[in-house]
mmCIF file of C-alpha atoms in Angstrom:
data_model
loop_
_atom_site.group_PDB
_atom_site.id
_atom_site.type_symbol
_atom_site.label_atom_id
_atom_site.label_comp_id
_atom_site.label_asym_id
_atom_site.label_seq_id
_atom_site.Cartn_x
_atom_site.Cartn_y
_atom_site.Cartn_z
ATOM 1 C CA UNK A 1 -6.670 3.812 28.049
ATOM 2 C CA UNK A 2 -10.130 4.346 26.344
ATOM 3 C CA UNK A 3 -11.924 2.022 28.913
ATOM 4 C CA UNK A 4 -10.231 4.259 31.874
ATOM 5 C CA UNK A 5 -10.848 7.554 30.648
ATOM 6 C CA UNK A 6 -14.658 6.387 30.315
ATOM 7 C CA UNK A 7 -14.734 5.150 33.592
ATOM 8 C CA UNK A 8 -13.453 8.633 35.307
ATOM 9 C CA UNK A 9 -15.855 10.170 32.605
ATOM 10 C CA UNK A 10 -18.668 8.261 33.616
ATOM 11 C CA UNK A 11 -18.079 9.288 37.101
ATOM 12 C CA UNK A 12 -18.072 13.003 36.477
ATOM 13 C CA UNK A 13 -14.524 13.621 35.741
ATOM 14 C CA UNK A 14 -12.620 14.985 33.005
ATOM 15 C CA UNK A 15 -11.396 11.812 31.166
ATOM 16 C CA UNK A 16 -7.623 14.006 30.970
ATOM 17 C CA UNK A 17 -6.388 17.509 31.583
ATOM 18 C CA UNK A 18 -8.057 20.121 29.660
ATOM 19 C CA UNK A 19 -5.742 21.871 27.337
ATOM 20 C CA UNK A 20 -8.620 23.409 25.821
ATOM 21 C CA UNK A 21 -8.489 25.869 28.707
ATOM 22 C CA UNK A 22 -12.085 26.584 28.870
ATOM 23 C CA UNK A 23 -13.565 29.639 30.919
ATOM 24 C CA UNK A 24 -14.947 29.089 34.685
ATOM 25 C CA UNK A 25 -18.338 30.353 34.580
ATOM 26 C CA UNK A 26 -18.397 29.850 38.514
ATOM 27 C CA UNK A 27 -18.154 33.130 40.220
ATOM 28 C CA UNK A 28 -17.777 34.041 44.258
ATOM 29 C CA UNK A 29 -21.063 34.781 45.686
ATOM 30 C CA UNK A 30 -21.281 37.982 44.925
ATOM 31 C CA UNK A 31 -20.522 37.775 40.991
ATOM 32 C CA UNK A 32 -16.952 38.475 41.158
ATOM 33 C CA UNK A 33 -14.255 36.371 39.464
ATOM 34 C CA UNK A 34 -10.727 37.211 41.695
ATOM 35 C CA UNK A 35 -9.952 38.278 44.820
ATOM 36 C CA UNK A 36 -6.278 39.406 46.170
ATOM 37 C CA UNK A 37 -4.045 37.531 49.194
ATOM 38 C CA UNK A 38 -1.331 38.414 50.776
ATOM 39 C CA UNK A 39 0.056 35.456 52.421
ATOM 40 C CA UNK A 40 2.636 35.321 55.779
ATOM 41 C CA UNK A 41 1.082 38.421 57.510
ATOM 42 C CA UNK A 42 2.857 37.636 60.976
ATOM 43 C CA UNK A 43 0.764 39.779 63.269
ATOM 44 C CA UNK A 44 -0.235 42.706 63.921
ATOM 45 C CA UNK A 45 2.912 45.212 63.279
ATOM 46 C CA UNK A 46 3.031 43.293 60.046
ATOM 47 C CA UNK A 47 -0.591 43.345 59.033
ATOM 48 C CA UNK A 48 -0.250 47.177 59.909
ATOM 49 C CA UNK A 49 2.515 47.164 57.053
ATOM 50 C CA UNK A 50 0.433 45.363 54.776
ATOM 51 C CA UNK A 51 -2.492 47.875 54.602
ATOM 52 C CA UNK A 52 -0.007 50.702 55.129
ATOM 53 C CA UNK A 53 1.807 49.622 51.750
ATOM 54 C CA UNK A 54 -1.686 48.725 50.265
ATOM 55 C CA UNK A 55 -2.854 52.094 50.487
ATOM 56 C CA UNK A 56 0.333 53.942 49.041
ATOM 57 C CA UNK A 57 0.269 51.844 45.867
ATOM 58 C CA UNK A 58 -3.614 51.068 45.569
ATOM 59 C CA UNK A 59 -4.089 47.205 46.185
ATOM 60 C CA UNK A 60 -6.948 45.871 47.269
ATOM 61 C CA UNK A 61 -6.444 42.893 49.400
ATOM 62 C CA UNK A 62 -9.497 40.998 50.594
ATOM 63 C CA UNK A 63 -7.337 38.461 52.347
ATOM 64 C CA UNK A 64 -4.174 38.361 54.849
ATOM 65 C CA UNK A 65 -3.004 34.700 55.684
ATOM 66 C CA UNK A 66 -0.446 33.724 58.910
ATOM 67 C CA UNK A 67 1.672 31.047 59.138
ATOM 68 C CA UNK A 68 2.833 30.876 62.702
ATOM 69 C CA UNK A 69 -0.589 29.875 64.113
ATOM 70 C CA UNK A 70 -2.423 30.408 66.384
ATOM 71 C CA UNK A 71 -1.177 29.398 69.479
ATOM 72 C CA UNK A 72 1.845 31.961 68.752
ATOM 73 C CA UNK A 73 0.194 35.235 69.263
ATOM 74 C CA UNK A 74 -1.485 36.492 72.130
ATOM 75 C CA UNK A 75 -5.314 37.082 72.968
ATOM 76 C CA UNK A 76 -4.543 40.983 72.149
ATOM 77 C CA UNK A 77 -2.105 40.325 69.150
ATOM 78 C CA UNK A 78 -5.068 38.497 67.861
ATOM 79 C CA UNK A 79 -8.288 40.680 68.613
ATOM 80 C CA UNK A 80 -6.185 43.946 67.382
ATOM 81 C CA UNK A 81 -5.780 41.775 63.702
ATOM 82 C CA UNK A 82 -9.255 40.783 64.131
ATOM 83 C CA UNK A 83 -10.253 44.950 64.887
ATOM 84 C CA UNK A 84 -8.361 45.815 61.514
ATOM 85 C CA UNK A 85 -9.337 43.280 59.573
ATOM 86 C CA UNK A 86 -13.031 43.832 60.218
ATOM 87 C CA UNK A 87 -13.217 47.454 59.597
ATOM 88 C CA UNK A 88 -11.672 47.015 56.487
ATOM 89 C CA UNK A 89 -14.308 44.108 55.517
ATOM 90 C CA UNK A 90 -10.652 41.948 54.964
ATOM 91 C CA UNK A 91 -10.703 38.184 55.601
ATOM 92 C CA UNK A 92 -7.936 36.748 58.067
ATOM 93 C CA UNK A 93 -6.782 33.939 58.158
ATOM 94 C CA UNK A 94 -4.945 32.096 60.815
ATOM 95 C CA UNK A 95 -3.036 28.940 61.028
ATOM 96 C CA UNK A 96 -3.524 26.162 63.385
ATOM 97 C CA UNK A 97 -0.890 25.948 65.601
ATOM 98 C CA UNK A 98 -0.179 22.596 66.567
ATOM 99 C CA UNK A 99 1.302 20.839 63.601
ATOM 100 C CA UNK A 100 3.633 18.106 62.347
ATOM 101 C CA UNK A 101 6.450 20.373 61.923
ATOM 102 C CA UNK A 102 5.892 22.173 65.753
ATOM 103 C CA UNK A 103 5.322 18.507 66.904
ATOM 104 C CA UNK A 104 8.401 16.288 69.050
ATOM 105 C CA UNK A 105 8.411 13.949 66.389
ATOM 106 C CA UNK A 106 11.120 13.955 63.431
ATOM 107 C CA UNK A 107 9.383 12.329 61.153
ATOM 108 C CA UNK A 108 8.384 15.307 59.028
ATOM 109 C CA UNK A 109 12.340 16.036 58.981
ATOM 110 C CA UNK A 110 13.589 12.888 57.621
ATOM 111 C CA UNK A 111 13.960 12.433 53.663
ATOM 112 C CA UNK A 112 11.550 10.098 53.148
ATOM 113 C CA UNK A 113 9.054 10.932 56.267
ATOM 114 C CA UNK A 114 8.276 14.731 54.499
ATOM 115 C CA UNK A 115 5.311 13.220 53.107
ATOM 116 C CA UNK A 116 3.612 13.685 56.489
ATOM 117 C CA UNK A 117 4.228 17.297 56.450
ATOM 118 C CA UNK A 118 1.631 19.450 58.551
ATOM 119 C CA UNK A 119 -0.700 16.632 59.765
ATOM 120 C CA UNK A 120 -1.051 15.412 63.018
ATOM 121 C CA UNK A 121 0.371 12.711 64.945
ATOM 122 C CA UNK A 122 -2.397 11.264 67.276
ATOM 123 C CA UNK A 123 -5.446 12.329 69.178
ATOM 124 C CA UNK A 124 -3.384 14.690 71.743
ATOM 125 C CA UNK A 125 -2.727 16.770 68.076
ATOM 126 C CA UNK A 126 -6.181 16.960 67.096
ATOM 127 C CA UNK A 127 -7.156 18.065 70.548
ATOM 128 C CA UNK A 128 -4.831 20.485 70.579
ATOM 129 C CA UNK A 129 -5.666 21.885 66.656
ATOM 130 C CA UNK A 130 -9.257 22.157 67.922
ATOM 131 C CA UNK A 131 -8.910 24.050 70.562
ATOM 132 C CA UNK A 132 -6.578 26.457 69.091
ATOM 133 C CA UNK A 133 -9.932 26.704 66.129
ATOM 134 C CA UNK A 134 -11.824 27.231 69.156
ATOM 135 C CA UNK A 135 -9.933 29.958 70.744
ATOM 136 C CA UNK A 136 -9.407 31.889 67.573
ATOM 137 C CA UNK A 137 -13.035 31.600 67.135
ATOM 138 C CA UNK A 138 -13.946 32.810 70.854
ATOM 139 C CA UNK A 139 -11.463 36.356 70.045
ATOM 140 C CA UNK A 140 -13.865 37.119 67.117
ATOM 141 C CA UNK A 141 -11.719 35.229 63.874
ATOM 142 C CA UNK A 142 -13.591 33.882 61.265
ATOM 143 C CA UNK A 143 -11.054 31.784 58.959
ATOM 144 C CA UNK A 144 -8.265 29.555 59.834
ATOM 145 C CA UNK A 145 -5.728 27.567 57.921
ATOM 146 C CA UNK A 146 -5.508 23.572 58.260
ATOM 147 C CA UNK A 147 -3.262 21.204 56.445
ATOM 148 C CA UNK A 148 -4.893 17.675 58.282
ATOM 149 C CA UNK A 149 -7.916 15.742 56.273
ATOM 150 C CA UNK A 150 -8.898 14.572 59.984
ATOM 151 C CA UNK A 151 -8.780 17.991 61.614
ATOM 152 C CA UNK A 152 -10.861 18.969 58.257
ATOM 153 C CA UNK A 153 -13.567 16.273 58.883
ATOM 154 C CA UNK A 154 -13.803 17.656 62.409
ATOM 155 C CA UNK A 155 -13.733 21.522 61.165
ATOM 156 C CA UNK A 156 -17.409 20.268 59.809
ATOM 157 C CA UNK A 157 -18.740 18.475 62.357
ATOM 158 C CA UNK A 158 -17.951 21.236 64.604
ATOM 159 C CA UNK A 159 -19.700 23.816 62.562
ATOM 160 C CA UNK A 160 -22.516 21.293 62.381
ATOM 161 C CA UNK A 161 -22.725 21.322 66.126
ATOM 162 C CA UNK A 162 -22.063 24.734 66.967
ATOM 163 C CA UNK A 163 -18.528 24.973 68.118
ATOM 164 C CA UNK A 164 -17.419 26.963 65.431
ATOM 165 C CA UNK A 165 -19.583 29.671 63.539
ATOM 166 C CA UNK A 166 -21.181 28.545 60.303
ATOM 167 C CA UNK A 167 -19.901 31.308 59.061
ATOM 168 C CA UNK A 168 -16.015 30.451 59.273
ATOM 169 C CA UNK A 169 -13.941 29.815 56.685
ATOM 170 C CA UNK A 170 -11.502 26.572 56.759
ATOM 171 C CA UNK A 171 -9.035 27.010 53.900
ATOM 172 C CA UNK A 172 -7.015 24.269 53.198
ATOM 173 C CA UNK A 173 -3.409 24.895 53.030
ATOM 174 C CA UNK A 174 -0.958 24.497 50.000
ATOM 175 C CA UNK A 175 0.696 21.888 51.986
ATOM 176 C CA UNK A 176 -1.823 19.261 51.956
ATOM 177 C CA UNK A 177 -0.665 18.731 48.442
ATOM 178 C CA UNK A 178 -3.693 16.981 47.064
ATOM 179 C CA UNK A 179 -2.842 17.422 43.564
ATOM 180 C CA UNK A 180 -5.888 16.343 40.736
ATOM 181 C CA UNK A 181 -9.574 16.386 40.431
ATOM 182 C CA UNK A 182 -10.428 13.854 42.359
ATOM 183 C CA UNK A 183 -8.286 14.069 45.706
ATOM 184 C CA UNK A 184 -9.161 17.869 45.516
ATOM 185 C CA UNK A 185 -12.956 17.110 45.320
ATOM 186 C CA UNK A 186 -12.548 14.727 47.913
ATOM 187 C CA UNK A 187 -11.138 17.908 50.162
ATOM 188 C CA UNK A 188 -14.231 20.028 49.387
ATOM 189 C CA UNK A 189 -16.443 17.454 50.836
ATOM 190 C CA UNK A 190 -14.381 16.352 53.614
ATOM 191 C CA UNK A 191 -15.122 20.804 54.982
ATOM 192 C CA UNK A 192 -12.947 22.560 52.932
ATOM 193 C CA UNK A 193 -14.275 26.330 51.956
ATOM 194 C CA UNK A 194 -11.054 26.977 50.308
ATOM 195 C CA UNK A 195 -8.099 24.914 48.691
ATOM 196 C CA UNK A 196 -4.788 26.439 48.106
ATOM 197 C CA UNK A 197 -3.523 24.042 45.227
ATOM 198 C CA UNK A 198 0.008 22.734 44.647
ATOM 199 C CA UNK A 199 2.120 25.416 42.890
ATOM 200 C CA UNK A 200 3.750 23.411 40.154
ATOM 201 C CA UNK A 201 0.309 22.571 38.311
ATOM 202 C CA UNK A 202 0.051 23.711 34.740
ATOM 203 C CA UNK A 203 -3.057 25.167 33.497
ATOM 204 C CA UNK A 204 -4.410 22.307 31.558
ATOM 205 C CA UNK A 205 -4.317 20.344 35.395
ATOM 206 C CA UNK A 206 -5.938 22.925 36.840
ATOM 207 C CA UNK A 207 -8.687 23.698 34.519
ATOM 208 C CA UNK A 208 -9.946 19.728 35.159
ATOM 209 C CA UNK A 209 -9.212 20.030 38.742
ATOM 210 C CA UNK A 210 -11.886 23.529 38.327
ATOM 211 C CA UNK A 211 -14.162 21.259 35.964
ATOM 212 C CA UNK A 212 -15.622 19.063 39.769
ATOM 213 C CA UNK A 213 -15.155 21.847 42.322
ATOM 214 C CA UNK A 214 -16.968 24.922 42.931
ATOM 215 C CA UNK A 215 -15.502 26.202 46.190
ATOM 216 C CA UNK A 216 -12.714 28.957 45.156
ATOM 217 C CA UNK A 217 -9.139 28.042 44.506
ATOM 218 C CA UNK A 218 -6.347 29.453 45.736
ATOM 219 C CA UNK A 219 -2.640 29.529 44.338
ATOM 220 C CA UNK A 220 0.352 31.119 44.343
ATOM 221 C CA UNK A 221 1.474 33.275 41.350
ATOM 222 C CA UNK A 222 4.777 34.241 43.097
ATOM 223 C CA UNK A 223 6.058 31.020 44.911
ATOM 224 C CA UNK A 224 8.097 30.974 48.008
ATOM 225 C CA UNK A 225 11.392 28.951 47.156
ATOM 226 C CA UNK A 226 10.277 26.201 49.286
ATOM 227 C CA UNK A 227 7.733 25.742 46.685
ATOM 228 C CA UNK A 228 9.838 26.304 43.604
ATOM 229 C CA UNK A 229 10.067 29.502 44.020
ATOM 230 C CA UNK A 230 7.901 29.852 40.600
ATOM 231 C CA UNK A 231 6.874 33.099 39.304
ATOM 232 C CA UNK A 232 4.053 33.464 37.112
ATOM 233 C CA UNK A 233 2.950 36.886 36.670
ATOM 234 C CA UNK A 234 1.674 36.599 32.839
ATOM 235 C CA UNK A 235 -0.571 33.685 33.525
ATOM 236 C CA UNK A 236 -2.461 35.733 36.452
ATOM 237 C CA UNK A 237 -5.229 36.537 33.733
ATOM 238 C CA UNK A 238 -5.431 33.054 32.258
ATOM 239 C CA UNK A 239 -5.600 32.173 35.982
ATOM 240 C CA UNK A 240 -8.865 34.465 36.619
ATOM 241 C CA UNK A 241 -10.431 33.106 33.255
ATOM 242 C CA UNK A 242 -9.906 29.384 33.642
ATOM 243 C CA UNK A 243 -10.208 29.277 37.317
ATOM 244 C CA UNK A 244 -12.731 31.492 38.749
ATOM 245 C CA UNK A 245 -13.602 32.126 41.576
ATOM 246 C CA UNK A 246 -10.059 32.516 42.457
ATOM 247 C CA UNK A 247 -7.543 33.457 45.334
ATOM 248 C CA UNK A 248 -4.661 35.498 43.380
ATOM 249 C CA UNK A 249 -2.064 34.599 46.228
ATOM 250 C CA UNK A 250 1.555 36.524 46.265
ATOM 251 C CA UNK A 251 4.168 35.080 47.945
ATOM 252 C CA UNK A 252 7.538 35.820 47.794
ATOM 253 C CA UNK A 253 10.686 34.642 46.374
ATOM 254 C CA UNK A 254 14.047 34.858 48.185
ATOM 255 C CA UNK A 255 13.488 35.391 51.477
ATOM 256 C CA UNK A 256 14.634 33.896 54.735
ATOM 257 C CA UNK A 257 12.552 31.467 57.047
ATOM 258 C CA UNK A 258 10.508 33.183 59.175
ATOM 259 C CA UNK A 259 8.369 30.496 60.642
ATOM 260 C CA UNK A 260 7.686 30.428 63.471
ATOM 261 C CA UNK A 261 7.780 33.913 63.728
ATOM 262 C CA UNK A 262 7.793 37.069 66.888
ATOM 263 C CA UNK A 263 8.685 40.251 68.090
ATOM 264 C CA UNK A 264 13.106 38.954 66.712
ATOM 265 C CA UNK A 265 11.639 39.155 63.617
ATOM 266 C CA UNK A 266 9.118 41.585 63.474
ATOM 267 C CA UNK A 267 10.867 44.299 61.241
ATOM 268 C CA UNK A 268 12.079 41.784 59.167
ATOM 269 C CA UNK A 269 8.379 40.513 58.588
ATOM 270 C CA UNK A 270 6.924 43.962 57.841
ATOM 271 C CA UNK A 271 9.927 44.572 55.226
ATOM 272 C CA UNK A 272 8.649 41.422 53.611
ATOM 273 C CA UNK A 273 5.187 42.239 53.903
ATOM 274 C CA UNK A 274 5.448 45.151 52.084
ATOM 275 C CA UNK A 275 7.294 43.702 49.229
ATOM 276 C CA UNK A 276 4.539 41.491 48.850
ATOM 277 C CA UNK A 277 1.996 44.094 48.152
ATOM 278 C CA UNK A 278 4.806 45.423 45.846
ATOM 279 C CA UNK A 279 4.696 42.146 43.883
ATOM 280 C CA UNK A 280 0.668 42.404 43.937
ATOM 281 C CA UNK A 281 0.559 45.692 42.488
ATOM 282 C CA UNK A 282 3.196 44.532 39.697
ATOM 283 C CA UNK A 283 0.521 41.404 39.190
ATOM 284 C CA UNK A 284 -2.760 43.887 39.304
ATOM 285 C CA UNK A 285 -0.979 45.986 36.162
ATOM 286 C CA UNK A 286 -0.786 42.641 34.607
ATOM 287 C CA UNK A 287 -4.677 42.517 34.873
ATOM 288 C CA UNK A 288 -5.665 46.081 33.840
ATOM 289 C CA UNK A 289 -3.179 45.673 30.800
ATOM 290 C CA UNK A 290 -4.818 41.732 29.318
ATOM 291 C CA UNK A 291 -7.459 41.527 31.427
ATOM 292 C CA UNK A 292 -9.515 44.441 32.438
ATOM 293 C CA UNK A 293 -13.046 43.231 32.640
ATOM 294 C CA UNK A 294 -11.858 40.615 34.681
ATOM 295 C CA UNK A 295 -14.517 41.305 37.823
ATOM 296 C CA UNK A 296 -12.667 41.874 41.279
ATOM 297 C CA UNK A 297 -14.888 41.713 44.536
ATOM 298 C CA UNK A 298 -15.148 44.100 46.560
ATOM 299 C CA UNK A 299 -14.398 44.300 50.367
ATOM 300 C CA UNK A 300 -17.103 42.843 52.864
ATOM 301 C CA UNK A 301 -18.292 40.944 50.071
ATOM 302 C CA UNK A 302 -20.018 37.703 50.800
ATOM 303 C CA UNK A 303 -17.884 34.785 51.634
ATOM 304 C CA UNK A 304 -14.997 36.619 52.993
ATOM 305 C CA UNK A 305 -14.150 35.465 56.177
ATOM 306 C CA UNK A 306 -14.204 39.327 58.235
ATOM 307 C CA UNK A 307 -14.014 38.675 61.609
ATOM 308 C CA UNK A 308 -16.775 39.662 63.949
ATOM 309 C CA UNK A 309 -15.838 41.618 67.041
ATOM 310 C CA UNK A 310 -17.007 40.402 70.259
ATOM 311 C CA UNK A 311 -16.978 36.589 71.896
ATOM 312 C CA UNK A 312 -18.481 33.077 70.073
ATOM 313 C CA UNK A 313 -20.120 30.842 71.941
ATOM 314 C CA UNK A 314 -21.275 27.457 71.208
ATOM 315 C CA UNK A 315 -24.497 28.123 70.015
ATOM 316 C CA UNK A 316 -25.601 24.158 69.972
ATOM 317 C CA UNK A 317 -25.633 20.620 71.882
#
């Protein structure tokens, strides 16, 4: 194995995973090691609950993520969660609609076709992902959720050319599932911002996987059961030290499907939104007990993806 671990080494990867643990001296942009996200914030009732619940127990969240997409909320649902997002200086981000699992085809269903999970399935797909990207875009949001290396490829060359603001944030979803250094690197330079990593990686993995990327990670330190359903409250600080800068993501564990989600759900969505921030205040204690100099952004702070009120237009040929 010598020759091998050379060869990756010689490359500019870590020749194994780092049990060393050593400490990320990357940082977000504005010196800050951690931010806080609240994922499966299904619109605006929901995001309302979120903040609401925020406020009472004193979490800062500079992130809200949906899982719907897109294409399931209206032009108002989406400019009144762009309107509270931005004057809170919170990121949010949205999920492309169109997707393997929305899509006629069962192959994301069957046991052996789940590998394809989220991708899309031809051209028609891509068109549609793009112009749900687009349409977010034009109702003033400034981060989206993709889980398709093509549709990432084309989240570039569309900021390249002007269709979508240079400023907008393409976070790559857990379920793409790239799992070590290299496939993960490979992700940053296909257009991703942001890469929410697989939720079963230990820390030495994810220290090497932190070693040849410098765009922040995100993962989950309370899994939904789809995902394992892990919960990993007393590595958050190890998290912030090895992996910084760093998306401290809290999920849930037992709770029902809500995906797709609407107004049948909607109470049951806030109820779970709130118990989210819950969990996030439980995981901030965890901080201020092991880890208090740990440095937290604030909100607005650069790289967040705040939406901008008013309409984008392409601003290039």
């Amino acid at each position: 194995m010598k020759e091998t671990r050379e060869f990756l080494q010689s490359l500019g990867y870590p020749s194994s995973d780092l049990y060393d643990l050593p400490t990320s001296t990357k940082r977000f942009p504005d010196g800050a090691q951690y931010r806080i996200e609240i994922p499966s914030v299904e619109g605006p009732r929901a995001l309302q609950a979120t903040l609401e619940e925020a406020e009472r127990l004193g979490v800062t969240i500079h992130r809200v993520s949906q899982g719907s997409g897109i294409m399931l909320l209206t032009d108002d649902e989406i400019r009144e969660m762009c309107q509270i997002c931005a004057d809170r200086g919170m990121e949010l981000s949205l999920f492309v609609g169109p997707r393997g699992t929305w899509d006629v085809s069962a192959q994301p269903f069957t046991s052996s076709g789940k590998v394809a999970g989220l991708r899309h399935e031809g051209i028609d797909q891509l068109v549609y992902a793009i112009e749900d990207l687009k349409r977010g875009a034009s109702l003033g949001l400034r981060g989206a959720l993709v889980a398709d290396e093509g549709l990432l490829l084309l989240t570039k060359e569309m900021k390249k050319q002007g269709i979508l603001p240079q400023d907008f944030v393409v976070k790559v979803s857990v379920q793409m599932m790239a799992s070590n250094p290299v496939s993960i690197k490979l992700m940053a330079e296909l257009g991703a911002d942001t890469y929410n990593v697989p939720t079963a990686l230990t820390l030495p993995k994810l220290a090497a996987i932190r070693q040849v990327i410098d765009i922040p990670i995100d993962i989950y330190v309370e899994v939904p059961d789809g995902f394992g359903g892990f919960i990993r409250h007393y590595e958050i600080t190890e998290i912030i030290r090895i992996l910084s800068p760093v998306y401290i993501k809290f999920g849930l564990r037992n709770h029902p499907d809500v995906y797709p989600s609407g107004r049948h759900l909607e109470s049951v969505n806030m109820d779970l939104c709130r118990e989210r921030v819950r969990r996030a205040a439980l995981g901030m204690r965890m901080i201020e007990q092991y880890y208090p100099e740990a440095a937290m952004s604030e909100l607005g702070a650069e790289g967040l993806g705040v939406p901008v009120i008013g309409s984008f237009k392409k601003t290039t040929v």
